[in-house]
Amino acid sequence: MQLVNLHPPDRQRPSLLYLPGLDGTGKLFYRQRPELVNHFNLLALRLTPGPLPDDWSAIAKALHQLIYQEQELALPLYLCGESFGGCLALAYSCLYPQEVAKLILVNPATAFDRRPWLQWGIPFHQWLPNALQTLTTLTGLPFLAAVERLQPQDRRQLLNAMRSIPPAIVAQRLALLQNFNQQELDLGKISAPSLILASGRDLLLPSVEEAHKLQSHLPKAMVKILPHSGHACLLEKELSLQKILQAAQWLPELVLLNKNS
């Protein structure tokens, strides 16, 4: 695990840390970077090819160590977790609530255990021949994204990111999702306001249903439904996280103005 600066560090701005999906590269946030860089010191978590710890608390503690080693990261921070990263964002926010100013969850994979057809692939994925893995990734693209809402280069980036993960590591990360149990987390400890983005055309996970379920457990949560978006919505050319945060009055300058009014 490592933290990567998405632009030259700027400690004068609040930090936003992106926790990536299953690919773990941290590279699929690039469409949102140009607008958000005007408001935040942007960083991303990158998961190295090796296996992660076997439980979410241990992963959250490892992330906590990284954050305290990062001199350019100001606390408390905005934490943005997408899919797999949404599970980690929740685990981290429960363990270290005082370090999270705002929590953004993008189609969090907390409902993975309610998709049995995804779980069936865990023990077999690491044994698939390379050609079959590629075919599976290509045919699975409509499940990962609303394809028509992605530019061709964005589709390629998504496929390349998914193909970059060794099969054994994919299997381990899927097993982590299978074992994620939000009932073991005390979500009531999360003091930060939460914004849950849920894609209406997510074919991979029941994101809208899960967003409302999470909202009922998080003390200060609101849900934003993206009716036309797919699972990998942050890659869509028409989606602007900056505009969503602006509408929620979550951009740092707007928060400051509201406090002074």
Coordinates of C-alpha atoms in Angstrom, one line a residue:
M1 CA 0.0 0.0 0.0
Q2 CA 1.2 3.5 -0.7
L3 CA -0.2 7.0 -1.0
V4 CA 0.2 8.8 -4.3
N5 CA 0.0 12.6 -4.9
L6 CA -2.3 13.3 -7.8
H7 CA -0.8 16.7 -8.3
P8 CA 2.0 18.8 -6.7
P9 CA 1.2 18.8 -2.9
D10 CA -0.6 21.9 -1.5
R11 CA -1.0 21.9 2.2
Q12 CA -2.9 25.2 2.0
R13 CA -5.9 23.2 0.8
P14 CA -7.9 20.5 2.6
S15 CA -6.8 17.0 1.7
L16 CA -9.1 14.6 -0.3
L17 CA -7.9 11.0 -0.3
Y18 CA -9.3 8.6 -2.9
L19 CA -9.6 5.0 -2.0
P20 CA -9.9 2.9 -5.2
G21 CA -12.1 0.1 -6.4
L22 CA -11.1 -3.5 -6.9
D23 CA -8.3 -2.6 -9.3
G24 CA -6.5 -0.9 -6.5
T25 CA -4.4 1.3 -8.8
G26 CA -5.7 4.7 -7.7
K27 CA -5.5 5.7 -11.4
L28 CA -9.2 5.8 -12.3
F29 CA -9.8 9.1 -10.5
Y30 CA -8.2 11.1 -13.3
R31 CA -11.5 12.4 -14.8
Q32 CA -12.3 14.1 -11.5
R33 CA -8.9 15.5 -10.8
P34 CA -8.9 18.7 -13.1
E35 CA -11.9 20.2 -11.3
L36 CA -11.1 19.0 -7.8
V37 CA -7.5 20.2 -7.8
N38 CA -8.8 23.8 -7.5
H39 CA -10.3 22.9 -4.1
F40 CA -8.3 20.1 -2.6
N41 CA -4.9 18.6 -2.0
L42 CA -5.5 15.4 -3.9
L43 CA -4.1 12.0 -3.0
A44 CA -4.9 8.4 -3.9
L45 CA -4.3 5.0 -2.2
R46 CA -2.5 2.5 -4.4
L47 CA -2.7 -1.1 -3.5
T48 CA 0.5 -3.0 -4.3
P49 CA 0.3 -6.4 -6.1
G50 CA 0.9 -8.4 -2.9
P51 CA -1.9 -9.7 -0.7
L52 CA -3.7 -7.4 1.8
P53 CA -4.3 -8.3 5.5
D54 CA -7.1 -10.7 6.0
D55 CA -9.5 -8.3 7.8
W56 CA -10.8 -4.8 7.2
S57 CA -9.6 -3.4 10.5
A58 CA -6.1 -4.4 9.8
I59 CA -6.2 -2.8 6.4
A60 CA -7.6 0.4 8.0
K61 CA -4.8 0.4 10.5
A62 CA -2.2 0.0 7.8
L63 CA -3.8 2.9 6.0
H64 CA -3.7 5.0 9.2
Q65 CA 0.0 4.4 9.4
L66 CA 0.5 5.6 5.8
I67 CA -1.5 8.7 6.5
Y68 CA 0.6 9.6 9.5
Q69 CA 3.8 9.1 7.4
E70 CA 2.5 11.4 4.7
Q71 CA 3.8 14.9 5.5
E72 CA 1.7 16.6 2.7
L73 CA -1.6 15.3 4.0
A74 CA -3.6 17.6 6.3
L75 CA -6.1 16.2 8.8
P76 CA -9.0 15.9 9.1
L77 CA -9.5 14.9 5.5
Y78 CA -12.2 14.3 2.9
L79 CA -12.3 10.5 2.4
C80 CA -13.7 9.3 -0.9
G81 CA -14.1 5.5 -1.3
E82 CA -15.3 3.9 -4.5
S83 CA -16.7 0.3 -4.5
F84 CA -14.0 -1.8 -2.8
G85 CA -12.6 1.5 -1.4
G86 CA -16.0 2.3 0.1
C87 CA -15.7 -0.6 2.4
L88 CA -12.3 0.5 3.5
A89 CA -13.6 4.1 3.9
L90 CA -16.3 2.9 6.3
A91 CA -13.9 0.7 8.3
Y92 CA -11.4 3.6 8.6
S93 CA -14.1 6.1 9.6
C94 CA -15.3 3.8 12.3
L95 CA -11.8 3.4 13.8
Y96 CA -10.6 7.0 13.3
P97 CA -13.8 9.2 13.2
Q98 CA -11.9 12.3 14.4
E99 CA -9.7 12.2 11.3
V100 CA -12.5 12.3 8.7
A101 CA -14.0 15.7 7.9
K102 CA -16.4 14.4 5.2
L103 CA -17.1 10.9 4.0
I104 CA -17.9 10.3 0.3
L105 CA -19.0 6.7 -0.7
V106 CA -19.4 5.9 -4.4
N107 CA -21.3 2.7 -5.1
P108 CA -19.8 1.1 -2.0
A109 CA -19.4 -2.7 -2.3
T110 CA -20.9 -3.3 1.1
A111 CA -23.7 -5.4 -0.6
F112 CA -21.3 -7.9 -2.2
D113 CA -22.6 -10.7 0.0
R114 CA -26.0 -10.2 -1.6
R115 CA -24.7 -11.0 -5.1
P116 CA -24.1 -14.8 -4.9
W117 CA -23.1 -15.1 -8.6
L118 CA -20.1 -12.8 -7.9
Q119 CA -19.0 -15.0 -4.9
W120 CA -19.1 -18.2 -7.0
G121 CA -16.2 -16.8 -9.0
I122 CA -13.8 -16.4 -6.0
P123 CA -12.3 -19.9 -5.9
F124 CA -12.1 -20.3 -9.7
H125 CA -10.8 -16.9 -10.7
Q126 CA -7.1 -17.6 -10.0
W127 CA -7.2 -20.8 -12.1
L128 CA -8.6 -19.2 -15.3
P129 CA -6.2 -19.2 -18.3
N130 CA -5.0 -15.8 -19.4
A131 CA -7.1 -15.8 -22.6
L132 CA -10.3 -16.6 -20.7
Q133 CA -9.5 -13.9 -18.1
T134 CA -9.3 -11.4 -20.9
L135 CA -12.5 -12.5 -22.4
T136 CA -14.2 -12.4 -19.0
T137 CA -13.0 -8.9 -18.5
L138 CA -14.2 -7.7 -21.9
T139 CA -17.6 -9.3 -21.6
G140 CA -17.9 -8.0 -18.1
L141 CA -17.4 -4.3 -19.1
P142 CA -21.2 -3.6 -19.3
F143 CA -21.4 -4.8 -15.6
L144 CA -18.5 -2.4 -14.6
A145 CA -19.8 0.7 -16.4
A146 CA -22.6 2.3 -18.5
V147 CA -20.4 1.8 -21.6
E148 CA -22.1 4.5 -23.7
R149 CA -21.3 7.1 -21.1
L150 CA -17.6 6.4 -21.3
Q151 CA -15.2 7.7 -23.9
P152 CA -13.2 5.0 -25.8
Q153 CA -10.0 6.0 -23.9
D154 CA -11.8 5.7 -20.6
R155 CA -13.1 2.2 -21.5
R156 CA -9.5 1.2 -22.3
Q157 CA -8.2 2.6 -19.0
L158 CA -10.9 0.7 -17.1
L159 CA -10.0 -2.6 -18.8
N160 CA -6.3 -2.0 -18.4
A161 CA -6.7 -1.4 -14.7
M162 CA -8.7 -4.5 -14.2
R163 CA -6.3 -6.6 -16.3
S164 CA -3.4 -5.4 -14.3
I165 CA -4.4 -7.4 -11.2
P166 CA -2.9 -10.9 -10.8
P167 CA -5.8 -13.5 -10.5
A168 CA -4.8 -14.6 -7.1
I169 CA -4.9 -11.0 -5.8
V170 CA -8.4 -10.6 -7.4
A171 CA -9.5 -13.7 -5.6
Q172 CA -8.2 -12.4 -2.3
R173 CA -9.9 -9.0 -2.7
L174 CA -13.2 -10.7 -3.7
A175 CA -12.9 -12.8 -0.5
L176 CA -12.4 -9.7 1.5
L177 CA -15.6 -8.3 0.1
Q178 CA -17.4 -11.5 0.8
N179 CA -16.4 -11.3 4.4
F180 CA -17.2 -7.6 4.8
N181 CA -19.8 -7.4 7.5
Q182 CA -21.1 -3.9 8.2
Q183 CA -23.0 -5.2 11.3
E184 CA -19.6 -5.7 13.0
L185 CA -18.8 -2.0 12.4
D186 CA -20.3 0.6 14.8
L187 CA -21.4 3.0 12.0
G188 CA -22.9 5.2 14.7
K189 CA -19.3 6.2 15.6
I190 CA -18.9 8.0 12.3
S191 CA -19.3 11.6 13.2
A192 CA -18.5 13.1 9.7
P193 CA -21.3 14.0 7.4
S194 CA -21.6 11.3 4.7
L195 CA -22.6 11.6 1.0
I196 CA -23.5 8.3 -0.7
L197 CA -23.5 8.3 -4.5
A198 CA -25.6 5.4 -6.0
S199 CA -25.8 4.6 -9.7
G200 CA -29.3 3.7 -10.9
R201 CA -27.9 1.5 -13.7
D202 CA -25.3 -0.4 -11.6
L203 CA -25.5 -3.9 -12.9
L204 CA -22.8 -5.2 -10.6
L205 CA -24.2 -4.2 -7.2
P206 CA -27.6 -3.1 -5.8
S207 CA -26.2 0.3 -5.2
V208 CA -29.4 2.3 -4.8
E209 CA -30.9 -0.1 -2.3
E210 CA -27.6 -0.3 -0.4
A211 CA -27.3 3.5 -0.3
H212 CA -30.6 3.9 1.5
K213 CA -29.7 1.0 3.8
L214 CA -26.4 2.7 4.8
Q215 CA -28.1 6.0 5.2
S216 CA -30.3 4.5 7.9
H217 CA -27.2 3.6 9.9
L218 CA -25.0 6.6 9.4
P219 CA -25.8 9.5 11.7
K220 CA -25.3 12.4 9.1
A221 CA -25.8 10.8 5.7
M222 CA -27.5 11.9 2.5
V223 CA -28.0 10.0 -0.7
K224 CA -27.5 11.2 -4.3
I225 CA -29.0 8.9 -6.9
L226 CA -27.3 9.0 -10.3
P227 CA -30.1 7.6 -12.5
H228 CA -28.2 7.0 -15.7
S229 CA -24.8 6.0 -14.3
G230 CA -23.2 2.6 -14.1
H231 CA -20.9 1.2 -11.5
A232 CA -17.7 2.9 -12.5
C233 CA -19.5 6.3 -12.6
L234 CA -16.4 8.5 -11.8
L235 CA -15.1 7.7 -15.3
E236 CA -18.2 9.0 -17.0
K237 CA -17.6 12.1 -19.2
E238 CA -20.8 13.8 -17.9
L239 CA -20.3 13.2 -14.2
S240 CA -18.6 15.9 -12.1
L241 CA -17.9 15.1 -8.5
Q242 CA -16.9 18.7 -8.1
K243 CA -20.4 19.9 -9.1
I244 CA -22.0 17.3 -6.8
L245 CA -20.0 18.5 -3.9
Q246 CA -20.8 22.1 -4.8
A247 CA -24.5 21.4 -4.8
A248 CA -24.2 19.7 -1.4
Q249 CA -22.3 22.8 -0.2
W250 CA -19.3 20.5 0.6
L251 CA -16.6 22.4 -1.3
P252 CA -14.1 23.9 1.3
E253 CA -14.8 27.5 0.2
L254 CA -18.5 27.1 0.5
V255 CA -18.2 25.4 3.9
L256 CA -16.1 28.3 5.1
L257 CA -18.7 30.8 3.8
N258 CA -21.5 28.9 5.5
K259 CA -19.7 29.0 8.8
N260 CA -19.2 32.7 8.6
S261 CA -22.8 33.4 7.6

